[in-house]
Amino acid sequence: MTVNRPSRPQPPNRSSGGGSSPELPPKPYEFVSFPTERPNLQRPIGHHKYFSDRLHGTLYLTLKVQTPLHVSTGVVVMGSDIGQKIPLIKTMVQGVDQKLSIQGSSLKGCIRSVYEAITNSTLAVITNRYRDKIPPERLPCRHKEQLCPASRVFGALDWQGLLDFNDAKCENISFSTGFMPSLYRPRPDERGAYFIRGKVAGRKFYYNTFKAIDKGQNSGIPVQQAGREYIFTTQLHFKNLTAEELGTLLIVLGQDAKYPMALKVGGGKPIGMGTMTVNIDKIHQPQNLKQRYSAYNLNQSDELTGEKLQQFIKEKIQAAHSRLIQKPQLEELAAILRYPTDREPPSGMY
Amino acid sequence: MHKRFVNHCTIDLTLIPDGPMLIKSGKEGADPTKPDMEFVETYHAGGRSIYLPGSSLKGAIRAHAERIVRTVGEDKPNSKKLPWANDPLSDKYNYLENKSAPDIYKLSSFTDQIFGNTSIASRLRIEDAYPDKSQPLKIEERNGVAIDRVFGSVAVGPFNYQVCTAGEFKTKIHLKNFTLSQLGLIGLVLRDLDDGWFGLGFAKSRGLGTVQVKLNQATVQYPGCVLSEDKRQIQAIGSQKQWNHTYLLGAGEFLEIHEARTYGFLKENSTEDRQDTPVAATSMDLGFGVQLTWRDGTVTDLFERAVKSWSGLLGVSR
């Protein structure tokens, strides 16, 4: 007999469109408005050479799980397949060594969305149904000669980006099981907050909260997850970045002390899941490409750590603030993604 | 001069996926249980198996080689005699029209001299990389979905794709009539591939395609030479030329100096394309020809020496 079948959920009360109804808790998300100016479209720099006045190298990142994380494979398996007693469970990607991993594409999507929001960029993908509701200057970049700031760094249709993400691998061998309540699809047609004057209001981001809701075995959907304090490591290669582009990336990774943010990755965002803080362990950055390409054995002194690393990060963030960052959008976003936080996740149906 | 065969290098290497990788077949089969994007497959060793096509490998290697040359050299012919790499996709090659064979070689960019262009054949050949039967090949399916950032809902998808996450692919790179700086550049490209500076196949920017490169063995052969009686000298057949038995020799060394210069093998200010190595030459099979072999673990030594010639070309003294 199945013991953990969730009770059939009742759909949220549709008559409360607009979210103003007092009996419902506030929505766990907010919109980051679009900048008022049009995005500045430029020719991307390209991959054909390493420019001496640009930055190339690798960021070594440690991601620490703050609230349970579930990046779904989209596959539900029998619990016995992954050594669990429960009948069915939604799985995460596991590597050959059975360690959990976060797909590079998930990480990239999460980081790109924040980067887009705090620079004056277009949307990368849109739902065709709402095409006419999107301000024309925010439609995805179509011409590879004219790309918005985010597309120049992360890529666009027919154009490869300057960042290479890798799968993030878990250092812990085990995993935990969580029980998520039923979540519902977004309802833009019922809830007015998605639109302002007939156009979309901005980019949607979920708040970081200090804990996640776990429904318990009898009323939740079982998911394989990385529990609190789990550590993931990954590398992020970059080439031909300007100082302000790298600085913006570092702000997104929560390295600006004035805007402490955490990433929000994977499933269960409304109920507080998926908060991850980032630590930059070191940056590998060849000082001199001529040297790199005139000797076979590599110079170990190209690694930035400790004090030097902090100085480097500070400089790049400074450059980002003076040239690329949209301050109002950063302020709005930092209020949503702020971490540490004392915000509670919504307990009931929101 | 390329109707003669002066030297040949074979690099035997293994590519090991360092995470997932996918070289797309570009076709979607009729089988509805198969993913939207499949790995290329072929018949090999008595059954169907996935593989890394030589064309995919060569494309990636060429692109990175050109990137290196443009970074430390030039992207147009130049007076400083630095190596240059053209843009092979939009180059009309009118500077090669009605030229003699030596001039076509000499006027082609450094990377075209290795990889070929519309007027000269490639001197680099790479074999398809097939999975090593002794290592388990792991193929799995992954799912992806594009998220609409305004509504938080699915914009495109879900779509699924096949990836290879474990296994070993064995292949060989052959270089003929090479100069040492060309070999050095290939060494740097393989080093960067191992370092994760570029990937192979689909979705390089989001976690796919990085590999480890294991260099198994390298052989350098001089088919037109024999070893002297005391085995201390390499002697060219039909010419007075001879070299120490430990020498790594580039194409320019085997020609008379004026011929080498007409092809641009030797620069005006240098007269040699050779490096001393710790490897002693042995005879090739069938009684003539000489070869030097770098066994497992020492192949980097070959590249270190070849890169010395490459850096000499850049004007960096080491």
XYZ file of C-alpha atoms in Angstrom:
668
model
C 0.000 0.000 0.000
C 1.407 3.363 -0.913
C 1.911 5.498 2.104
C 3.257 8.678 0.617
C 0.626 9.453 -1.979
C -0.073 13.144 -1.638
C -3.652 14.120 -1.040
C -5.270 15.526 -4.159
C -4.474 19.218 -4.073
C -7.166 21.805 -4.509
C -6.394 24.316 -7.226
C -5.734 27.813 -5.984
C -8.701 30.097 -5.721
C -8.996 31.633 -9.160
C -11.386 34.376 -8.197
C -8.639 36.116 -6.272
C -6.884 37.301 -9.444
C -4.442 40.070 -8.753
C -3.243 38.555 -5.513
C -4.916 41.236 -3.417
C -7.206 38.852 -1.571
C -6.411 39.101 2.154
C -6.802 35.395 2.949
C -3.953 34.379 0.610
C -0.320 34.797 1.621
C 1.719 37.187 -0.559
C 3.377 35.777 -3.658
C 6.932 34.513 -3.083
C 8.184 36.332 -6.165
C 8.598 39.839 -7.469
C 9.269 41.439 -10.834
C 12.422 43.297 -11.758
C 11.443 46.098 -14.111
C 13.085 46.654 -17.481
C 15.432 49.629 -17.787
C 13.753 52.603 -19.440
C 16.406 53.044 -22.116
C 16.642 50.740 -25.099
C 19.360 48.067 -24.876
C 22.648 49.035 -26.413
C 23.214 46.593 -29.274
C 26.787 45.993 -30.384
C 28.877 43.683 -32.442
C 30.162 40.772 -30.325
C 33.889 40.284 -29.967
C 34.095 36.698 -31.225
C 36.219 33.637 -30.610
C 38.774 33.861 -33.374
C 41.578 35.090 -31.129
C 42.424 35.950 -27.544
C 42.606 39.727 -27.387
C 45.433 41.066 -25.280
C 43.260 43.819 -23.777
C 40.587 41.387 -22.603
C 40.334 38.794 -19.865
C 40.611 35.031 -20.267
C 40.757 32.275 -17.705
C 38.869 30.034 -15.344
C 36.865 30.667 -12.189
C 36.985 27.830 -9.658
C 33.710 27.893 -7.797
C 32.380 26.207 -4.691
C 28.597 26.242 -4.415
C 27.112 25.653 -1.003
C 23.522 24.504 -0.676
C 21.641 26.729 1.790
C 18.133 25.371 1.302
C 17.543 21.919 -0.218
C 18.215 21.752 -3.926
C 16.467 19.697 -6.572
C 17.444 20.076 -10.207
C 15.157 17.658 -11.920
C 16.098 15.247 -14.669
C 12.433 15.091 -15.610
C 12.426 11.387 -14.802
C 10.458 9.680 -12.043
C 11.851 6.310 -10.971
C 10.988 3.628 -8.486
C 12.578 4.419 -5.155
C 14.228 1.011 -5.114
C 16.238 2.035 -8.201
C 18.180 4.558 -6.174
C 18.160 2.668 -2.883
C 15.145 4.305 -1.280
C 12.129 2.683 0.361
C 9.512 5.035 -1.072
C 7.678 3.838 -4.208
C 8.348 6.677 -6.653
C 10.774 9.570 -6.626
C 11.743 12.453 -8.925
C 15.436 12.209 -9.646
C 18.413 14.507 -10.007
C 21.328 13.919 -12.365
C 23.893 11.559 -10.877
C 27.354 11.146 -12.349
C 29.158 7.884 -13.061
C 30.369 7.902 -9.453
C 26.754 8.267 -8.184
C 27.456 11.782 -6.942
C 24.759 14.349 -7.616
C 25.455 16.941 -10.251
C 23.853 20.116 -11.529
C 23.660 20.317 -15.308
C 25.733 23.115 -16.755
C 22.669 24.304 -18.640
C 20.714 24.808 -15.392
C 23.522 26.789 -13.865
C 23.960 28.836 -17.005
C 20.261 29.631 -17.229
C 20.136 30.747 -13.630
C 23.203 32.962 -13.913
C 22.171 34.399 -17.255
C 18.758 35.426 -16.001
C 20.328 37.512 -13.237
C 22.935 38.969 -15.597
C 20.190 39.970 -18.032
C 18.186 41.616 -15.306
C 20.947 43.880 -14.007
C 22.291 44.913 -17.411
C 20.275 46.571 -20.136
C 19.591 43.377 -22.070
C 16.872 41.699 -24.064
C 15.110 38.485 -23.109
C 16.844 35.338 -24.348
C 13.762 33.185 -24.925
C 10.098 34.060 -24.918
C 6.811 32.205 -25.030
C 5.357 32.780 -28.469
C 1.833 33.162 -27.117
C 2.780 36.383 -25.360
C 5.005 37.826 -28.092
C 2.764 40.870 -28.580
C 2.859 41.627 -24.843
C 6.644 42.039 -24.827
C 8.149 45.489 -25.408
C 9.669 45.298 -28.912
C 13.145 46.298 -27.720
C 13.158 43.334 -25.272
C 12.588 40.691 -27.937
C 15.486 38.219 -28.278
C 18.450 39.395 -30.367
C 18.008 38.191 -33.942
C 21.015 39.565 -35.757
C 24.392 38.309 -34.691
C 25.978 41.620 -35.573
C 23.790 43.412 -33.051
C 23.685 41.787 -29.648
C 22.616 43.050 -26.243
C 25.108 42.946 -23.331
C 23.939 39.551 -22.030
C 23.871 37.933 -25.468
C 27.405 39.106 -26.154
C 28.591 37.201 -23.094
C 26.197 34.239 -22.936
C 25.441 33.807 -26.626
C 22.411 34.200 -28.859
C 20.797 32.444 -31.772
C 23.677 31.369 -34.076
C 26.220 32.943 -31.787
C 28.316 31.145 -29.179
C 28.914 32.913 -25.909
C 32.173 33.733 -24.186
C 31.502 31.700 -21.054
C 31.834 27.926 -20.815
C 29.948 26.337 -17.976
C 30.626 22.871 -16.625
C 28.426 20.507 -14.699
C 28.738 21.214 -10.975
C 29.676 18.049 -9.136
C 28.705 17.275 -5.579
C 31.471 16.482 -3.094
C 29.135 14.431 -0.902
C 28.444 10.903 -2.053
C 24.958 10.654 -0.592
C 21.717 12.523 -1.216
C 18.598 13.190 0.790
C 14.897 12.851 0.081
C 12.527 15.771 0.333
C 8.772 16.058 0.012
C 7.545 18.978 -2.029
C 3.965 20.225 -1.941
C 2.162 20.419 -5.282
C 3.100 23.533 -7.176
C 1.054 25.189 -9.870
C 1.818 26.699 -13.214
C 2.080 30.452 -13.518
C -1.260 32.073 -14.324
C -0.533 35.244 -16.265
C -4.059 35.305 -17.638
C -5.605 35.361 -14.170
C -3.123 37.514 -12.315
C -2.749 41.115 -13.384
C 0.670 41.632 -11.786
C 2.420 40.132 -14.794
C 1.453 43.088 -16.958
C 1.662 46.836 -16.763
C -0.290 48.796 -19.384
C -0.620 45.753 -21.613
C 3.090 44.952 -21.639
C 4.941 42.493 -19.410
C 6.040 43.946 -16.103
C 9.590 42.655 -16.031
C 11.552 39.586 -15.108
C 10.185 37.285 -12.445
C 12.460 36.241 -9.581
C 11.647 34.215 -6.502
C 12.734 35.391 -3.079
C 15.484 33.621 -1.222
C 14.211 32.348 2.104
C 16.098 30.967 5.080
C 14.419 27.557 4.900
C 12.313 25.482 2.554
C 8.929 23.870 3.111
C 9.039 20.113 3.456
C 5.602 18.553 3.500
C 6.621 15.243 4.990
C 6.122 11.820 3.569
C 2.328 11.738 3.670
C 1.429 14.829 1.754
C 4.416 15.725 -0.428
C 5.896 14.597 -3.712
C 9.182 12.796 -3.023
C 12.233 14.310 -4.672
C 15.874 13.379 -4.646
C 17.734 16.416 -3.404
C 20.988 17.841 -2.183
C 20.475 18.696 1.458
C 21.644 21.734 3.378
C 25.411 22.267 3.513
C 26.082 20.012 0.548
C 28.991 21.317 -1.493
C 29.214 21.432 -5.274
C 32.302 22.420 -7.219
C 32.567 23.625 -10.774
C 34.728 25.595 -13.155
C 33.663 28.412 -15.380
C 35.895 29.314 -18.322
C 35.780 32.779 -19.773
C 37.462 34.394 -22.725
C 37.587 37.839 -24.283
C 35.611 39.417 -21.446
C 35.936 43.082 -20.592
C 36.583 44.034 -16.969
C 32.989 45.226 -16.548
C 31.562 42.026 -18.016
C 33.588 39.905 -15.610
C 32.685 42.272 -12.777
C 28.979 41.907 -13.530
C 29.371 38.144 -13.512
C 31.061 38.382 -10.118
C 28.191 40.497 -8.777
C 25.743 37.859 -10.027
C 27.777 35.278 -8.122
C 27.215 37.330 -4.971
C 30.746 38.667 -4.610
C 29.767 42.313 -4.080
C 29.576 42.917 -0.329
C 27.101 45.777 -0.895
C 24.708 43.464 -2.734
C 24.947 40.068 -1.033
C 22.954 37.668 -3.209
C 22.570 33.934 -3.513
C 21.718 31.977 -6.632
C 18.323 30.317 -6.870
C 18.630 27.084 -8.830
C 16.331 24.214 -9.760
C 12.847 23.239 -8.658
C 10.694 24.330 -5.737
C 11.661 27.989 -5.871
C 8.299 29.229 -4.482
C 8.624 27.071 -1.381
C 12.136 28.222 -0.658
C 14.228 25.535 -2.294
C 17.358 25.961 -4.362
C 19.297 28.696 -2.588
C 23.025 28.368 -3.172
C 25.853 30.634 -2.102
C 28.992 30.877 -4.170
C 32.590 31.041 -3.111
C 35.352 31.783 -5.573
C 38.305 29.638 -4.553
C 40.716 30.843 -7.174
C 40.931 32.375 -10.592
C 43.307 31.012 -13.155
C 44.246 33.828 -15.437
C 47.247 33.769 -17.755
C 49.124 37.014 -17.239
C 50.714 36.808 -20.598
C 49.290 34.908 -23.544
C 52.494 35.230 -25.488
C 54.181 33.302 -22.700
C 51.376 30.750 -22.538
C 51.700 30.053 -26.233
C 55.460 29.985 -26.447
C 56.137 27.242 -23.909
C 54.665 23.804 -23.495
C 54.871 23.640 -19.736
C 52.557 26.024 -17.978
C 53.493 28.621 -15.487
C 51.873 27.941 -12.116
C 52.046 31.570 -11.023
C 48.986 32.417 -13.091
C 46.664 31.590 -10.199
C 45.021 34.294 -8.158
C 44.170 33.412 -4.563
C 43.724 35.083 -1.174
C 44.417 38.802 -0.948
C 45.277 39.189 -4.628
C 42.043 37.475 -5.620
C 39.969 39.785 -3.420
C 41.695 42.812 -4.899
C 41.061 41.511 -8.419
C 37.371 40.899 -7.698
C 36.999 44.357 -6.196
C 38.519 46.058 -9.227
C 36.305 44.229 -11.686
C 33.143 44.910 -9.679
C 34.112 48.571 -9.575
C 34.396 48.590 -13.362
C 31.013 46.905 -13.664
C 29.323 49.514 -11.492
C 30.756 52.364 -13.485
C 29.997 51.006 -16.943
C 27.572 48.115 -17.319
C 25.290 47.753 -14.312
C 21.800 49.251 -14.244
C 21.642 50.476 -10.671
C 17.833 50.576 -10.205
C 17.499 47.020 -11.506
C 20.355 45.835 -9.303
C 18.689 47.408 -6.268
C 15.378 45.735 -7.104
C 17.009 42.388 -7.691
C 19.246 42.486 -4.634
C 16.139 43.022 -2.498
C 14.664 39.791 -3.882
C 17.752 37.581 -3.960
C 19.275 38.969 -0.754
C 21.019 36.347 1.335
C 21.380 35.817 4.296
C 17.744 36.552 4.884
C 15.109 36.067 7.569
C 12.241 35.727 5.102
C 9.924 32.777 5.674
C 8.672 30.662 2.784
C 4.883 30.677 2.247
C 3.422 27.807 4.225
C 0.017 27.395 2.645
C -1.261 27.741 -0.850
C 0.039 31.078 -2.009
C 58.593 19.180 -52.891
C 55.564 17.537 -51.358
C 55.746 14.791 -53.935
C 58.579 13.561 -51.768
C 58.043 12.119 -48.337
C 60.643 13.331 -45.860
C 59.207 12.972 -42.397
C 56.067 11.726 -40.718
C 54.755 11.954 -37.176
C 52.037 9.777 -35.683
C 50.547 10.753 -32.342
C 48.502 8.021 -30.709
C 46.057 9.481 -28.223
C 42.982 8.703 -26.175
C 40.127 11.151 -25.580
C 38.278 10.621 -22.314
C 35.018 12.532 -21.740
C 35.395 14.722 -18.679
C 31.665 15.047 -18.104
C 28.969 14.637 -20.730
C 29.611 15.070 -24.429
C 27.542 14.878 -27.594
C 28.513 14.957 -31.247
C 25.115 15.254 -32.888
C 24.234 13.047 -35.789
C 22.052 15.806 -37.177
C 19.336 13.339 -37.963
C 16.418 12.286 -35.889
C 15.579 8.618 -36.297
C 12.029 7.329 -36.711
C 12.186 5.459 -33.421
C 9.971 7.455 -31.021
C 11.782 6.098 -27.969
C 15.045 7.704 -29.109
C 15.935 11.214 -27.928
C 15.493 14.353 -30.053
C 19.221 14.652 -30.541
C 21.314 11.542 -31.047
C 25.014 10.797 -31.001
C 26.642 9.937 -34.355
C 26.915 6.222 -34.869
C 28.717 4.000 -37.324
C 29.515 0.349 -37.832
C 32.744 -0.466 -36.122
C 34.327 -3.688 -34.929
C 31.306 -5.812 -35.724
C 28.498 -3.676 -34.347
C 26.979 -0.233 -34.186
C 28.671 2.150 -31.842
C 29.005 5.861 -31.259
C 32.265 7.533 -32.295
C 33.919 10.915 -32.652
C 34.275 11.670 -36.374
C 37.684 12.804 -37.529
C 36.080 15.817 -39.202
C 34.682 17.033 -35.881
C 38.053 16.613 -34.217
C 39.934 18.281 -37.032
C 37.552 21.230 -37.076
C 37.987 21.843 -33.370
C 41.764 21.414 -33.539
C 42.072 23.715 -36.529
C 39.885 26.385 -34.972
C 41.982 26.454 -31.832
C 45.265 26.351 -33.738
C 44.114 29.377 -35.714
C 43.075 31.087 -32.499
C 46.539 30.593 -31.032
C 48.267 31.820 -34.180
C 46.096 34.938 -34.388
C 46.689 35.611 -30.699
C 50.477 35.499 -30.747
C 51.002 36.095 -34.458
C 48.968 37.992 -37.008
C 45.801 37.577 -39.015
C 47.348 38.868 -42.242
C 50.718 38.310 -43.911
C 53.141 40.657 -42.290
C 56.548 42.099 -42.624
C 57.627 40.939 -39.162
C 57.690 37.308 -40.407
C 55.332 36.255 -37.639
C 53.117 33.243 -38.378
C 49.644 34.231 -39.510
C 46.219 32.586 -39.753
C 43.633 33.702 -42.282
C 39.871 33.415 -42.053
C 39.430 30.253 -44.150
C 35.657 30.653 -44.433
C 35.709 34.013 -46.163
C 39.173 34.042 -47.730
C 38.879 34.146 -51.541
C 42.496 32.978 -51.932
C 43.149 35.241 -54.907
C 46.722 35.639 -53.735
C 47.266 31.977 -54.668
C 46.016 32.264 -58.248
C 48.467 31.244 -60.990
C 51.302 30.615 -58.578
C 53.887 27.850 -58.634
C 53.646 25.016 -56.109
C 56.376 26.372 -53.819
C 54.796 29.814 -53.886
C 51.344 28.488 -53.061
C 52.783 26.791 -49.991
C 54.861 29.786 -49.036
C 52.038 32.304 -49.483
C 49.474 30.239 -47.591
C 48.926 31.103 -43.944
C 50.710 29.096 -41.269
C 47.555 27.168 -40.394
C 46.636 26.549 -44.039
C 50.087 25.008 -44.471
C 49.093 22.441 -41.841
C 45.360 22.016 -42.454
C 45.120 22.822 -46.156
C 43.096 25.240 -48.223
C 41.499 25.249 -51.654
C 44.920 25.080 -53.310
C 46.931 22.770 -51.069
C 46.047 19.533 -49.353
C 46.163 19.113 -45.604
C 49.340 17.733 -44.134
C 47.490 16.742 -40.996
C 45.288 13.693 -40.978
C 43.217 12.570 -38.034
C 41.421 9.271 -37.693
C 37.912 8.803 -36.392
C 38.032 8.132 -32.656
C 36.401 4.833 -31.755
C 35.500 3.686 -28.266
C 38.048 1.430 -26.622
C 36.283 -1.898 -26.087
C 38.051 -2.529 -22.794
C 36.526 0.561 -21.178
C 32.794 0.643 -20.440
C 30.985 3.211 -22.549
C 28.208 5.003 -20.725
C 25.447 6.679 -22.679
C 22.551 8.426 -21.029
C 19.716 10.733 -21.863
C 19.358 14.204 -20.526
C 16.446 16.561 -20.572
C 16.489 20.262 -21.052
C 13.920 23.016 -21.076
C 14.066 26.717 -21.887
C 12.479 28.889 -19.203
C 10.596 32.051 -19.981
C 12.047 34.614 -17.581
C 8.930 36.751 -17.482
C 6.442 34.095 -16.458
C 8.744 31.408 -15.112
C 7.067 28.843 -17.322
C 8.340 26.621 -20.098
C 9.130 28.575 -23.248
C 10.563 25.775 -25.390
C 10.659 22.074 -24.802
C 11.175 19.923 -22.941
C 13.674 18.397 -25.329
C 16.004 15.514 -24.666
C 19.441 14.635 -25.902
C 21.828 11.748 -25.719
C 25.200 12.198 -24.037
C 28.227 10.035 -23.475
C 29.556 10.427 -19.946
C 32.208 7.737 -19.713
C 34.428 5.719 -21.986
C 37.645 6.138 -23.906
C 38.006 7.047 -27.552
C 41.226 6.125 -29.309
C 42.533 7.992 -32.309
C 45.716 8.948 -34.146
C 46.928 12.196 -35.622
C 49.303 11.967 -38.591
C 51.478 14.825 -39.775
C 53.567 14.496 -42.894
C 56.370 16.675 -44.188
C 55.976 18.777 -41.078
C 58.170 21.492 -39.667
C 58.897 21.404 -35.948
C 56.951 24.597 -35.322
C 53.868 22.999 -36.900
C 54.260 19.995 -34.609
C 54.760 22.379 -31.683
C 51.505 24.167 -32.447
C 49.612 20.855 -32.525
C 51.164 20.071 -29.144
C 49.890 23.354 -27.711
C 46.405 22.687 -29.095
C 46.285 19.240 -27.464
C 47.531 20.736 -24.197
C 44.739 23.314 -24.256
C 42.150 20.659 -25.116
C 43.246 18.703 -22.040
C 43.125 21.924 -19.997
C 39.516 22.578 -20.981
C 40.235 25.706 -23.052
C 37.959 24.389 -25.758
C 35.501 21.534 -26.098
C 34.206 19.168 -28.722
C 30.712 18.889 -30.130
C 27.366 20.226 -29.004
C 26.568 22.692 -26.198
C 30.142 23.652 -25.366
C 28.953 26.706 -23.490
C 26.769 24.756 -21.085
C 28.690 21.876 -19.739
C 29.269 19.514 -22.634
C 32.324 18.558 -24.619
C 35.328 18.836 -22.338
C 37.724 15.895 -22.582
C 40.957 14.690 -21.137
C 43.708 13.941 -23.613
C 45.927 10.973 -22.864
C 49.018 10.884 -25.053
C 49.883 7.234 -25.538
C 52.748 7.242 -27.979
C 54.364 9.299 -30.702
C 56.529 8.127 -33.564
C 58.574 10.321 -35.846
C 59.765 8.649 -39.032
C 62.260 9.652 -41.707
C 61.472 7.248 -44.571
C 64.303 8.473 -46.796
C 67.067 7.853 -44.276
C 69.117 4.996 -42.868
C 71.102 4.569 -39.686
C 74.885 4.465 -39.992
C 76.780 1.250 -39.138
C 77.603 2.384 -35.615
C 74.016 3.644 -35.194
C 75.265 7.069 -34.148
C 74.217 8.883 -37.310
C 71.072 9.300 -39.395
C 72.043 9.398 -43.080
C 69.873 10.599 -45.938
C 69.745 8.158 -48.856
C 71.198 9.654 -52.034
C 72.637 12.742 -50.387
C 75.532 13.727 -48.189
C 73.310 14.888 -45.359
C 73.670 13.278 -41.975
C 72.586 14.042 -38.467
C 73.126 12.857 -34.928
C 70.968 9.808 -34.140
C 68.942 11.648 -31.494
C 67.783 14.518 -33.703
C 64.165 15.480 -34.235
C 64.138 16.852 -37.762
C 61.664 19.136 -39.506
C 60.975 19.095 -43.254
C 63.411 21.900 -44.023
C 66.370 19.806 -42.865
C 65.972 17.245 -45.622
C 66.130 19.714 -48.498
C 68.962 21.622 -50.033
C 68.940 25.043 -48.461
C 67.729 26.929 -51.541
C 64.826 24.523 -52.019
C 63.868 24.758 -48.364
C 63.784 28.527 -48.697
C 61.606 28.510 -51.822
C 58.980 26.739 -49.747
C 59.579 28.968 -46.790
C 60.582 26.061 -44.554
C 63.579 27.929 -43.273
C 63.555 31.581 -42.504
C 66.329 33.738 -43.911
C 68.048 34.099 -40.567
C 67.936 30.442 -39.563
C 69.471 27.434 -41.212
C 68.118 24.623 -39.160
C 64.861 22.961 -38.192
C 66.086 20.438 -35.655
C 66.042 19.711 -31.917
C 68.157 17.307 -29.907
C 66.120 14.690 -28.008
C 66.770 11.987 -25.408
C 65.330 9.398 -27.817
C 67.643 7.319 -29.967
C 66.694 6.481 -33.530
C 65.992 2.905 -34.566
C 65.498 1.331 -37.959
C 62.033 1.051 -39.387
C 60.708 -2.280 -40.553
C 61.791 -3.580 -43.970
C 65.371 -2.381 -43.603
C 65.248 1.263 -44.541
C 63.856 4.319 -42.902
C 64.607 5.605 -39.424
C 62.252 6.278 -36.566
C 62.218 7.834 -33.121
C 59.567 6.653 -30.665
C 58.259 8.439 -27.585
C 56.519 5.902 -25.401
C 53.680 6.358 -22.920
C 54.409 9.175 -20.506
C 57.195 10.774 -22.536
C 55.199 12.199 -25.447
C 55.151 15.597 -23.750
C 58.938 15.635 -24.203
C 58.447 15.567 -27.971
C 56.069 18.510 -27.774
C 58.334 20.459 -25.430
C 61.112 20.247 -27.990
C 58.882 21.056 -30.947
C 57.432 24.049 -29.106
C 60.992 25.394 -28.809
C 61.067 25.694 -32.589
C 57.606 27.257 -32.533
C 58.644 29.869 -29.998
C 61.747 30.579 -32.072
C 59.403 31.491 -34.900
C 57.632 33.932 -32.590
C 60.948 35.537 -31.798
C 60.852 34.369 -28.197
C 64.226 32.974 -27.216
C 64.016 30.117 -24.772
